[in-house]
Coordinates of C-alpha atoms (C1' of nucleotides) in Angstrom, one line a residue:
Chain Z
X124 CA -42.9 -81.9 -32.3
X125 CA -45.8 -83.4 -30.7
X126 CA -46.8 -80.8 -28.1
X127 CA -48.5 -83.4 -26.2
X128 CA -45.3 -85.0 -25.3
X129 CA -43.9 -81.9 -23.9
X130 CA -46.1 -82.1 -21.0
X131 CA -45.7 -85.7 -20.3
X132 CA -43.9 -86.1 -17.3
X133 CA -44.3 -89.8 -16.9
X134 CA -42.4 -91.9 -19.3
X135 CA -45.1 -94.5 -19.4
X136 CA -47.4 -91.9 -20.6
X137 CA -45.2 -91.0 -23.3
X138 CA -45.4 -94.5 -24.4
X139 CA -49.1 -94.3 -24.8
X140 CA -48.7 -91.5 -27.1
X141 CA -46.2 -93.3 -29.1
X142 CA -48.5 -96.2 -29.3
X143 CA -51.2 -94.2 -30.8
X144 CA -49.4 -93.3 -33.9
X145 CA -48.6 -96.9 -34.3
X146 CA -52.2 -97.9 -34.3
X147 CA -52.9 -95.2 -36.7
X148 CA -50.4 -95.6 -39.2
X149 CA -49.5 -98.8 -39.9
X150 CA -50.6 -100.9 -37.2
X151 CA -47.1 -102.0 -37.5
X152 CA -46.4 -105.0 -35.5
X153 CA -45.9 -103.7 -32.1
X154 CA -43.6 -105.0 -29.5
X155 CA -46.4 -107.1 -28.4
X156 CA -45.4 -109.7 -30.8
X157 CA -42.6 -110.5 -28.6
X158 CA -45.0 -112.0 -26.2
X159 CA -46.0 -114.7 -28.4
X160 CA -44.0 -117.2 -26.4
X161 CA -44.8 -116.0 -23.1
X162 CA -47.4 -117.7 -21.1
X163 CA -48.5 -114.3 -20.3
X164 CA -48.6 -112.5 -23.5
X165 CA -50.0 -109.4 -22.1
X166 CA -47.2 -109.1 -19.7
X167 CA -44.8 -109.1 -22.6
X168 CA -45.9 -106.0 -23.9
X169 CA -43.0 -103.8 -23.3
X170 CA -43.7 -101.7 -20.5
X171 CA -46.5 -100.2 -22.3
X172 CA -50.0 -100.0 -22.4
X173 CA -51.3 -103.2 -23.5
X174 CA -50.3 -104.8 -20.4
X175 CA -53.4 -103.5 -18.8
X176 CA -56.4 -103.2 -20.9
X177 CA -57.9 -100.6 -18.7
X178 CA -54.8 -98.7 -18.6
X179 CA -54.4 -99.0 -22.3
X180 CA -57.8 -97.7 -23.0
X181 CA -57.7 -95.1 -20.5
X182 CA -54.5 -93.9 -21.8
X183 CA -55.5 -94.3 -25.3
X184 CA -58.5 -92.3 -24.7
X185 CA -56.6 -89.7 -22.8
X186 CA -54.2 -89.5 -25.6
X187 CA -57.0 -89.0 -27.9
X188 CA -58.4 -86.4 -25.7
X189 CA -55.0 -84.8 -25.5
X190 CA -55.0 -84.5 -29.2
X191 CA -58.5 -83.2 -29.2
X192 CA -57.5 -80.6 -26.7
X193 CA -54.5 -79.7 -28.8
X194 CA -56.7 -79.2 -31.7
X195 CA -59.2 -77.3 -29.7
X196 CA -56.6 -75.1 -28.3
X197 CA -55.2 -74.5 -31.7
X198 CA -58.6 -73.3 -32.7
X199 CA -58.7 -70.9 -29.9
X200 CA -55.2 -69.8 -30.4
X201 CA -54.3 -67.6 -33.1
X202 CA -52.6 -68.9 -36.0
X203 CA -49.5 -68.4 -34.2
X204 CA -47.5 -71.5 -34.3
X205 CA -48.9 -73.7 -31.6
X206 CA -47.1 -73.1 -28.5
X207 CA -45.6 -76.3 -27.4
X208 CA -47.2 -76.1 -24.2
X209 CA -50.5 -77.3 -24.8
X210 CA -50.0 -80.5 -23.3
X211 CA -53.3 -81.7 -22.4
X212 CA -52.1 -81.8 -19.0
X213 CA -55.0 -83.3 -17.5
X214 CA -54.1 -81.5 -14.4
X215 CA -51.9 -78.8 -15.3
X216 CA -52.6 -75.3 -16.3
X217 CA -52.0 -76.1 -19.7
X218 CA -53.2 -73.1 -21.4
X219 CA -50.9 -70.3 -22.1
X220 CA -51.6 -67.6 -19.7
X221 CA -51.8 -65.2 -22.5
X222 CA -54.5 -63.4 -24.0
X223 CA -55.7 -66.4 -25.9
X224 CA -55.9 -68.5 -22.9
X225 CA -58.8 -66.9 -21.5
X226 CA -60.5 -67.4 -24.7
X227 CA -60.3 -71.1 -24.6
X228 CA -62.8 -71.6 -21.9
X229 CA -65.0 -68.9 -22.9
X230 CA -68.3 -70.2 -23.4
X231 CA -70.2 -68.2 -25.8
X232 CA -73.6 -67.5 -24.7
X233 CA -75.3 -69.8 -27.1
X234 CA -74.8 -73.4 -26.5
X235 CA -71.8 -74.1 -28.3
X236 CA -71.1 -77.6 -29.3
X237 CA -67.9 -76.2 -30.5
X238 CA -64.8 -78.0 -29.8
X239 CA -63.8 -75.0 -27.9
X240 CA -66.1 -76.1 -25.3
X241 CA -64.8 -77.4 -22.1
X242 CA -63.0 -80.5 -22.8
X243 CA -63.5 -83.0 -20.2
X244 CA -67.2 -82.7 -20.3
X245 CA -67.7 -81.8 -23.8
X246 CA -70.9 -83.2 -24.8
X247 CA -70.2 -83.5 -28.4
X248 CA -73.9 -83.7 -28.9
X249 CA -76.1 -86.6 -29.3
X250 CA -74.7 -87.3 -32.7
X251 CA -71.4 -88.0 -31.4
X252 CA -72.8 -90.2 -28.7
X253 CA -74.7 -92.1 -31.2
X254 CA -71.7 -92.6 -33.3
X255 CA -69.7 -93.7 -30.4
X256 CA -72.4 -96.0 -29.5
X257 CA -72.4 -97.4 -32.9
X258 CA -68.8 -97.9 -32.9
X259 CA -68.9 -99.7 -29.7
X260 CA -71.5 -102.0 -31.0
X261 CA -69.5 -102.6 -34.1
X262 CA -66.6 -103.4 -32.0
X263 CA -68.6 -105.8 -30.0
X264 CA -69.7 -107.6 -33.1
X265 CA -66.3 -107.8 -34.4
X266 CA -65.1 -109.2 -31.2
X267 CA -67.8 -111.8 -31.2
X268 CA -66.8 -112.8 -34.6
X269 CA -63.2 -113.0 -33.7
X270 CA -63.8 -115.0 -30.7
X271 CA -66.1 -117.4 -32.4
X272 CA -63.6 -117.9 -35.1
X273 CA -60.7 -118.4 -32.8
X274 CA -62.2 -120.2 -30.0
X275 CA -65.9 -120.4 -29.4
X276 CA -65.6 -121.2 -25.9
X277 CA -62.9 -118.8 -25.0
X278 CA -65.3 -116.1 -25.1
X279 CA -67.2 -117.4 -22.2
X280 CA -64.2 -118.1 -20.2
X281 CA -63.3 -114.7 -19.3
X282 CA -60.9 -115.0 -16.4
X283 CA -62.1 -111.8 -15.2
X284 CA -59.3 -111.9 -12.7
X285 CA -57.1 -109.6 -14.5
X286 CA -59.3 -106.8 -13.5
X287 CA -56.4 -106.0 -11.4
X288 CA -56.1 -102.8 -9.9
X289 CA -57.9 -100.9 -12.5
X290 CA -60.6 -100.3 -10.2
X291 CA -62.8 -97.4 -10.8
X292 CA -61.1 -96.6 -14.0
X293 CA -62.6 -99.5 -15.7
X294 CA -65.2 -98.6 -18.1
X295 CA -67.3 -100.6 -20.3
X296 CA -65.2 -99.9 -23.1
X297 CA -62.3 -101.2 -21.2
X298 CA -64.0 -104.3 -20.3
X299 CA -64.9 -105.0 -23.9
X300 CA -61.4 -105.0 -24.9
X301 CA -60.3 -106.8 -21.9
X302 CA -61.8 -109.9 -23.1
X303 CA -59.5 -109.8 -26.0
X304 CA -56.4 -109.1 -24.1
X305 CA -57.1 -112.0 -21.8
X306 CA -58.2 -114.5 -24.2
X307 CA -54.8 -115.4 -25.5
X308 CA -54.0 -117.1 -22.3
X309 CA -56.5 -119.8 -23.2
X310 CA -55.9 -120.0 -26.8
X311 CA -53.5 -122.0 -28.8
X312 CA -50.6 -120.0 -30.0
X313 CA -52.0 -119.8 -33.5
X314 CA -55.2 -118.4 -32.3
X315 CA -53.5 -116.2 -30.0
X316 CA -51.4 -114.7 -32.7
X317 CA -54.5 -114.3 -34.7
X318 CA -56.1 -112.5 -31.9
X319 CA -53.2 -110.3 -31.5
X320 CA -53.3 -109.3 -35.0
X321 CA -57.0 -108.8 -34.9
X322 CA -56.7 -106.8 -31.7
X323 CA -54.3 -104.5 -33.4
X324 CA -56.5 -104.1 -36.3
X325 CA -59.4 -103.4 -34.0
X326 CA -57.4 -100.9 -32.0
X327 CA -56.4 -99.1 -35.1
X328 CA -59.9 -99.2 -36.5
X329 CA -61.3 -97.9 -33.3
X330 CA -58.7 -95.3 -33.1
X331 CA -59.5 -94.1 -36.5
X332 CA -63.2 -94.3 -35.9
X333 CA -62.9 -92.2 -32.8
X334 CA -60.7 -89.8 -34.6
X335 CA -63.3 -89.6 -37.3
X336 CA -66.1 -88.9 -34.8
X337 CA -64.1 -86.4 -32.9
X338 CA -63.0 -84.7 -36.0
X339 CA -66.5 -84.4 -37.1
X340 CA -67.4 -82.6 -34.0
X341 CA -64.3 -80.5 -34.1
X342 CA -64.8 -79.7 -37.6
X343 CA -68.2 -78.4 -37.2
X344 CA -67.2 -75.0 -38.3
X345 CA -65.9 -76.1 -41.5
X346 CA -68.6 -78.6 -41.7
X347 CA -70.9 -75.8 -41.7
X348 CA -69.1 -74.0 -44.2
X349 CA -69.2 -76.9 -46.3
X350 CA -72.8 -77.0 -45.8
X351 CA -73.0 -73.4 -46.6
X352 CA -71.5 -74.0 -49.9
X353 CA -73.1 -77.3 -50.0
X354 CA -74.4 -76.6 -53.3
X355 CA -73.7 -80.1 -53.6
X356 CA -71.2 -78.8 -55.4
X357 CA -72.8 -79.5 -57.8
X358 CA -74.5 -77.5 -60.2
X359 CA -72.8 -75.8 -62.8
X360 CA -74.5 -73.0 -64.6
X361 CA -76.1 -75.2 -67.0
X362 CA -77.7 -77.2 -64.4
X363 CA -75.5 -80.2 -64.7
X364 CA -74.0 -81.7 -61.7
X365 CA -70.3 -81.5 -61.4
X366 CA -70.4 -83.4 -58.3
X367 CA -68.9 -86.7 -58.4
X368 CA -71.2 -88.8 -56.5
X369 CA -69.6 -90.2 -53.4
X370 CA -70.0 -93.8 -52.8
X371 CA -73.1 -94.4 -50.9
X372 CA -72.8 -95.9 -47.6
X373 CA -71.3 -92.9 -46.1
X374 CA -74.6 -92.1 -44.7
X375 CA -77.1 -94.4 -43.4
X376 CA -80.6 -93.0 -43.2
X377 CA -80.4 -90.8 -46.2
X378 CA -83.0 -88.3 -45.9
X379 CA -85.3 -87.7 -48.7
X380 CA -84.3 -84.8 -50.7
X381 CA -87.4 -83.1 -49.7
X382 CA -85.8 -82.9 -46.3
X383 CA -82.9 -81.0 -47.6
X384 CA -82.6 -77.5 -46.3
X385 CA -83.3 -75.4 -49.2
X386 CA -83.1 -76.5 -52.7
X387 CA -85.6 -79.1 -51.8
X388 CA -88.1 -76.4 -52.2
X389 CA -89.7 -77.2 -55.3
X390 CA -89.9 -74.5 -57.7
X391 CA -91.1 -74.5 -61.1
X392 CA -88.8 -72.0 -62.4
X393 CA -87.1 -73.0 -65.6
X394 CA -83.7 -74.2 -65.2
X395 CA -81.0 -71.8 -65.9
X396 CA -80.2 -73.6 -69.0
X397 CA -83.3 -72.5 -70.7
X398 CA -83.2 -69.9 -73.4
X399 CA -85.2 -67.2 -72.0
X400 CA -83.9 -64.5 -74.0
X401 CA -87.1 -63.7 -75.6
X402 CA -88.4 -62.6 -72.4
X403 CA -88.1 -58.9 -72.6
X404 CA -88.7 -57.2 -69.4
X405 CA -90.9 -54.4 -69.1
X406 CA -88.2 -52.7 -67.3
X407 CA -85.1 -53.4 -65.5
X408 CA -87.0 -53.4 -62.3
X409 CA -87.0 -56.7 -61.0
X410 CA -90.0 -57.4 -58.8
X411 CA -89.4 -59.4 -55.8
X412 CA -91.1 -62.4 -57.1
X413 CA -90.9 -66.0 -56.5
X414 CA -88.0 -66.1 -58.7
X415 CA -86.1 -64.6 -56.0
X416 CA -86.5 -67.8 -54.3
X417 CA -83.6 -70.0 -54.6
X418 CA -83.7 -72.1 -57.6
X419 CA -84.8 -75.5 -57.0
X420 CA -81.9 -77.6 -56.4
X421 CA -81.5 -79.5 -59.5
X422 CA -80.6 -83.1 -59.1
X423 CA -78.4 -83.3 -56.3
X424 CA -76.8 -86.5 -56.8
X425 CA -78.9 -89.0 -55.0
X426 CA -75.8 -90.2 -53.4
X427 CA -75.2 -86.9 -52.0
X428 CA -78.2 -87.2 -49.9
X429 CA -76.2 -89.6 -48.0
X430 CA -74.2 -87.0 -46.6
X431 CA -77.0 -84.8 -45.8
X432 CA -78.3 -86.2 -42.6
X433 CA -75.0 -85.6 -40.9
X434 CA -74.8 -82.1 -42.0
X435 CA -78.3 -81.3 -41.1
X436 CA -77.6 -82.5 -37.7
X437 CA -74.5 -80.6 -37.5
X438 CA -76.3 -77.6 -38.6
X439 CA -78.6 -77.9 -35.8
X440 CA -75.8 -78.3 -33.4
X441 CA -74.0 -75.4 -34.9
X442 CA -76.8 -73.3 -36.0
X443 CA -76.0 -70.8 -33.4
X444 CA -72.5 -70.6 -34.3
X445 CA -73.6 -69.7 -37.7
X446 CA -76.4 -67.7 -36.6
X447 CA -76.3 -64.6 -38.4
X448 CA -77.7 -61.3 -37.7
X449 CA -76.6 -59.1 -34.9
X450 CA -78.8 -61.1 -32.7
X451 CA -76.4 -60.0 -30.1
X452 CA -75.6 -63.5 -29.0
X453 CA -72.2 -63.2 -30.2
X454 CA -70.2 -60.9 -28.3
X455 CA -66.9 -59.5 -28.9
X456 CA -65.4 -61.1 -25.9
X457 CA -64.5 -64.1 -27.7
X458 CA -61.2 -65.1 -28.7
X459 CA -60.5 -62.6 -31.2
X460 CA -57.6 -63.3 -33.1
X461 CA -56.3 -60.6 -35.0
X462 CA -54.9 -62.7 -37.6
X463 CA -57.5 -62.9 -40.1
X464 CA -55.9 -65.2 -42.3
X465 CA -56.0 -67.9 -39.9
X466 CA -59.2 -69.4 -40.8
X467 CA -59.7 -69.5 -44.4
X468 CA -62.9 -71.4 -44.5
X469 CA -64.2 -70.5 -41.3
X470 CA -67.3 -68.5 -41.8
X471 CA -67.9 -68.2 -38.2
X472 CA -64.6 -66.6 -37.8
X473 CA -65.8 -63.8 -39.9
X474 CA -68.8 -63.1 -37.9
X475 CA -69.0 -59.5 -36.9
X476 CA -69.9 -60.5 -33.5
X477 CA -66.9 -62.3 -32.7
X478 CA -67.9 -65.8 -33.3
X479 CA -65.5 -68.3 -31.9
X480 CA -62.6 -68.9 -34.0
X481 CA -63.1 -72.0 -35.8
X482 CA -60.5 -73.6 -37.7
X483 CA -61.3 -75.1 -41.0
X484 CA -59.2 -78.1 -41.1
X485 CA -58.6 -80.1 -44.1
X486 CA -59.9 -83.1 -42.4
X487 CA -63.4 -82.6 -43.4
X488 CA -62.3 -82.5 -46.9
X489 CA -60.8 -85.8 -46.5
X490 CA -64.0 -87.1 -45.2
X491 CA -66.2 -85.6 -47.7
X492 CA -64.1 -84.1 -50.4
X493 CA -67.0 -83.7 -52.6
X494 CA -68.6 -81.4 -50.3
X495 CA -66.1 -78.7 -51.1
X496 CA -67.4 -76.8 -53.8
X497 CA -66.0 -73.9 -55.6
X498 CA -68.4 -71.9 -53.6
X499 CA -66.7 -73.0 -50.5
X500 CA -63.3 -72.4 -51.8
X501 CA -64.1 -69.0 -53.0
X502 CA -64.7 -67.8 -49.6
X503 CA -61.4 -68.8 -48.3
X504 CA -59.8 -65.6 -49.1
X505 CA -62.4 -63.8 -47.3
X506 CA -61.6 -64.8 -44.0
X507 CA -59.2 -62.0 -43.8
X508 CA -62.1 -59.8 -43.6
X509 CA -62.2 -60.1 -40.0
X510 CA -61.1 -56.8 -38.9
X511 CA -60.5 -55.7 -35.4
X512 CA -61.5 -52.4 -34.4
X513 CA -59.8 -50.7 -31.6
X514 CA -59.2 -52.9 -28.7
X515 CA -60.8 -55.7 -30.4
X516 CA -64.0 -54.8 -28.7
X517 CA -65.7 -54.7 -31.9
X518 CA -65.1 -57.4 -34.4
X519 CA -67.0 -56.5 -37.4
X520 CA -66.5 -58.0 -40.7
X521 CA -68.0 -59.2 -43.8
X522 CA -68.5 -62.8 -44.0
X523 CA -68.9 -65.1 -47.0
X524 CA -72.6 -64.8 -46.8
X525 CA -72.3 -61.1 -47.2
X526 CA -70.1 -61.6 -50.2
X527 CA -72.5 -64.0 -51.7
X528 CA -75.3 -61.6 -51.1
X529 CA -73.3 -58.8 -52.6
X530 CA -72.7 -60.8 -55.7
X531 CA -76.3 -61.5 -56.2
X532 CA -77.0 -57.9 -55.7
X533 CA -74.7 -57.1 -58.5
X534 CA -77.3 -58.6 -60.8
X535 CA -79.4 -55.6 -59.9
X536 CA -76.9 -52.9 -59.2
X537 CA -73.4 -52.4 -60.5
X538 CA -72.8 -49.1 -58.8
X539 CA -74.4 -49.3 -55.4
X540 CA -74.0 -46.3 -53.2
X541 CA -72.8 -46.8 -49.7
X542 CA -76.2 -45.8 -48.4
X543 CA -77.8 -48.5 -50.5
X544 CA -75.4 -51.0 -49.1
X545 CA -76.1 -50.0 -45.7
X546 CA -79.8 -50.5 -46.3
X547 CA -79.3 -53.9 -47.7
X548 CA -76.9 -55.1 -45.1
X549 CA -78.6 -54.3 -41.9
X550 CA -76.6 -56.8 -40.1
X551 CA -73.4 -55.2 -40.9
X552 CA -71.9 -52.6 -38.8
X553 CA -70.7 -50.2 -41.3
X554 CA -67.6 -48.2 -40.7
X555 CA -65.2 -46.7 -43.1
X556 CA -63.3 -49.9 -43.4
X557 CA -66.3 -52.1 -44.0
X558 CA -67.8 -49.7 -46.4
X559 CA -64.7 -49.5 -48.4
X560 CA -64.4 -53.2 -48.5
X561 CA -67.9 -53.6 -49.7
X562 CA -67.4 -50.9 -52.2
X563 CA -64.3 -52.6 -53.3
X564 CA -66.2 -55.8 -53.8
X565 CA -68.5 -54.2 -56.3
X566 CA -65.5 -52.6 -57.9
X567 CA -64.1 -56.0 -58.3
X568 CA -67.4 -57.3 -59.6
X569 CA -67.5 -54.6 -62.2
X570 CA -63.9 -55.2 -63.1
X571 CA -64.7 -58.8 -63.9
X572 CA -67.9 -57.9 -65.6
X573 CA -66.4 -55.4 -67.9
X574 CA -63.4 -57.6 -68.7
X575 CA -65.8 -60.3 -69.8
X576 CA -67.8 -57.9 -71.8
X577 CA -64.8 -56.5 -73.6
X578 CA -63.5 -60.0 -74.2
X579 CA -66.7 -61.3 -75.7
X580 CA -67.2 -58.1 -77.6
X581 CA -63.9 -58.5 -79.2
X582 CA -64.5 -62.1 -79.8
X583 CA -67.7 -61.3 -81.6
X584 CA -65.9 -58.8 -83.7
X585 CA -63.3 -61.3 -84.6
X586 CA -66.0 -63.7 -85.3
X587 CA -67.3 -61.5 -88.0
X588 CA -70.3 -60.0 -86.2
X589 CA -71.2 -56.7 -87.6
X590 CA -74.5 -55.8 -86.1
X591 CA -74.3 -55.2 -82.4
X592 CA -78.0 -56.0 -82.1
X593 CA -77.0 -59.5 -82.8
X594 CA -75.2 -59.6 -79.5
X595 CA -77.6 -60.7 -76.9
X596 CA -76.7 -62.4 -73.7
X597 CA -78.7 -65.5 -73.3
X598 CA -78.9 -67.8 -70.4
X599 CA -77.3 -70.5 -72.4
X600 CA -74.5 -68.3 -73.7
X601 CA -71.0 -68.7 -72.8
X602 CA -70.8 -65.2 -71.5
X603 CA -73.7 -65.8 -69.2
X604 CA -72.1 -68.8 -67.9
X605 CA -69.0 -67.0 -67.1
X606 CA -70.9 -64.3 -65.3
X607 CA -73.2 -66.7 -63.5
X608 CA -70.2 -68.6 -62.4
X609 CA -68.7 -65.6 -60.9
X610 CA -71.6 -64.1 -59.2
X611 CA -73.8 -67.0 -58.6
X612 CA -71.5 -69.9 -58.4
X613 CA -73.8 -72.1 -56.5
X614 CA -76.3 -71.4 -59.2
X615 CA -78.9 -71.2 -56.5
X616 CA -80.3 -68.0 -57.6
X617 CA -82.1 -67.2 -60.8
X618 CA -80.4 -64.4 -62.5
X619 CA -82.9 -61.7 -63.2
X620 CA -83.7 -60.9 -66.8
X621 CA -82.9 -57.3 -66.2
X622 CA -79.4 -58.3 -65.7
X623 CA -79.3 -60.1 -69.0
X624 CA -80.6 -57.0 -70.7
X625 CA -77.9 -54.8 -69.1
X626 CA -75.3 -57.4 -70.0
X627 CA -76.5 -57.4 -73.5
X628 CA -76.4 -53.7 -73.7
X629 CA -73.0 -53.5 -72.2
X630 CA -71.8 -56.1 -74.6
X631 CA -73.1 -54.1 -77.4
X632 CA -71.5 -50.9 -76.2
X633 CA -68.2 -52.6 -76.0
X634 CA -68.7 -54.0 -79.4
X635 CA -69.5 -50.6 -80.9
X636 CA -66.7 -48.9 -79.2
X637 CA -64.1 -51.5 -80.2
X638 CA -65.6 -51.7 -83.7
X639 CA -65.2 -47.9 -84.0
X640 CA -61.7 -48.1 -82.9
X641 CA -62.3 -46.1 -79.8
X642 CA -60.3 -48.5 -77.7
X643 CA -57.3 -46.6 -78.8
X644 CA -58.3 -43.9 -76.4
X645 CA -57.0 -44.7 -72.9
X646 CA -60.4 -43.7 -71.5
X647 CA -62.5 -45.2 -74.1
X648 CA -64.4 -47.3 -71.5
X649 CA -65.6 -44.4 -69.5
X650 CA -68.5 -43.6 -71.7
X651 CA -69.6 -47.2 -71.4
X652 CA -69.2 -47.1 -67.6
X653 CA -71.3 -44.0 -67.5
X654 CA -74.1 -45.6 -69.5
X655 CA -74.1 -48.7 -67.4
X656 CA -73.9 -46.9 -64.2
X657 CA -77.3 -45.4 -65.0
X658 CA -78.9 -48.7 -65.5
X659 CA -79.0 -50.0 -62.0
X660 CA -82.2 -51.7 -61.1
X661 CA -84.0 -51.8 -57.8
X662 CA -83.0 -54.6 -55.6
X663 CA -85.7 -56.8 -54.4
X664 CA -86.7 -56.2 -50.8
X665 CA -85.9 -59.6 -49.8
X666 CA -82.3 -58.6 -50.0
X667 CA -82.8 -56.4 -47.1
X668 CA -83.1 -59.3 -44.9
X669 CA -80.1 -59.7 -42.9
X670 CA -80.4 -63.4 -43.3
X671 CA -80.5 -63.4 -46.9
X672 CA -79.2 -65.3 -48.7
X673 CA -77.8 -67.3 -45.8
X674 CA -81.2 -68.7 -45.3
X675 CA -80.8 -70.4 -48.6
X676 CA -78.2 -72.6 -47.0
X677 CA -79.8 -73.3 -43.8
X678 CA -82.6 -75.5 -42.7
Chain Y
dG34 C1' -57.8 -33.2 -48.5
dT35 C1' -61.2 -36.6 -49.2
dG36 C1' -63.9 -40.0 -51.5
dA37 C1' -64.8 -42.8 -55.4
dT38 C1' -63.3 -45.4 -59.1
dA39 C1' -60.2 -47.6 -62.5
dC40 C1' -56.3 -50.2 -63.2
dC41 C1' -52.6 -53.3 -62.0
dT42 C1' -50.8 -56.8 -59.1
dG43 C1' -50.4 -60.8 -56.1
Chain C
dC284 C1' -60.6 -60.7 -53.6
dA285 C1' -57.5 -57.3 -51.4
dG286 C1' -53.6 -53.9 -51.7
dG287 C1' -51.7 -50.3 -53.7
dT288 C1' -51.6 -46.5 -56.8
dA289 C1' -53.2 -43.0 -60.0
dT290 C1' -56.8 -40.1 -61.4
dC291 C1' -60.6 -37.2 -61.1
dA292 C1' -64.3 -34.5 -59.0
dC293 C1' -65.9 -31.9 -55.2

DNA sequence: GTGATACCTG
DNA sequence: CAGGTATCAC
């Protein structure tokens, strides 16, 4: 199934690919072990790689690159099952000549660190280099230890002779390993065996490390998403952190929380958990006040900070990918895959301006599972919102950010008109479809809202409540939590009091209706809807910003 | 007819 | 949340 193999014309190359899996999965004793008795251990390696360190590394890296390319290609291609052509073919016209193909190389205007970038010379950004550098150093250290343990002097003996024919292909990386592969010749069999084992281990470790680094780069898209929802998953309505702190160590250089993008912003607002019921508002109008500011991030697990640095950097690298607003940088000439469902968590894929297709990948989750919050997940189903408009020239769509914003807007308006929506989503190119979708969103919001109201009203009745006035939605109430969880999952927005008032009123109306037995009438809810529909509040101006609330999740 | 909304479903 | 459908108002 490995597409890579399909393009391998040289048997020996195939071996290199086969070798990779070995190192990855079990570091199972490779055929190399056969060479134990040979005076030339390296030559024993069955026709494969290890014979020549340079070759091995070169091939290994190429194999790695091949995989990367495969992934990249996959990202550019539609969700269609990966055509088994993609062999990295270092030389061949790998890409499918089809439509997608042209997309692959397409370089979006803005510097795109994206994996989709040209392979060979992909920069990967300083971050990647740094990591690779680190890895190399680590490898070096390991080697030193090994050599010291096995044969202190051996290390200095390097018979450099085996440089054989690798010529220009040799790279520092190769040379580093070379020491190992050559050492055995001068070591006692026991030490040799040990070195062999260690070598394998190292190879596997390096392989994984490289994978990890590459994945990080390739996963930027999702990484960003993660970051978008990076509510450090954490906060539940009541301000507690549901985040299970990852083990530290993941991140060196943890940045002070203050350095965190948003939440770091200190804000004295009372935590959601407070009981601010008493705060009657003068009116439903909710002034664009500081409260609109994202709530202070409450207690992101200190450990979490460990993961921040990386993300922040990624953000910078990808900031443009995520750039919002019709800045015009994103043109519709990108790989526009019409299959919306292909990138569940790819926010970028939803960009109206045809952002590059970015595949989510579960990998990042493996790396930082805790980074996936419900907020993140919730947007998965949105991806499909990428809609292609005639000829794919215009790829407009609503992204998770829009949804998030819409949800927050729901706190102020339950029945927004299409005109209002247009005014508050300046970065959205409205058309019939988009408008309907957004209207539909609010319809869904209302549905959930009313369902909750009815549910709690009935519960109150069954609980023996008789006076509807007793029903008030407080911030620490269960109903509030349910609502907040739905519309403000990340809990990074302070629900306006006016919403609480409306919610209380709605609850009371349901209570009265049900109490009066009106629910026997099929349309008993209509009167309630009518009442509520007249209680929409003004939406804070800040919502008119095309970047709101995305900015909450950015640096 | 069309548009908006509610309701049901997956 | 999106689709589909039914209903209602214009």
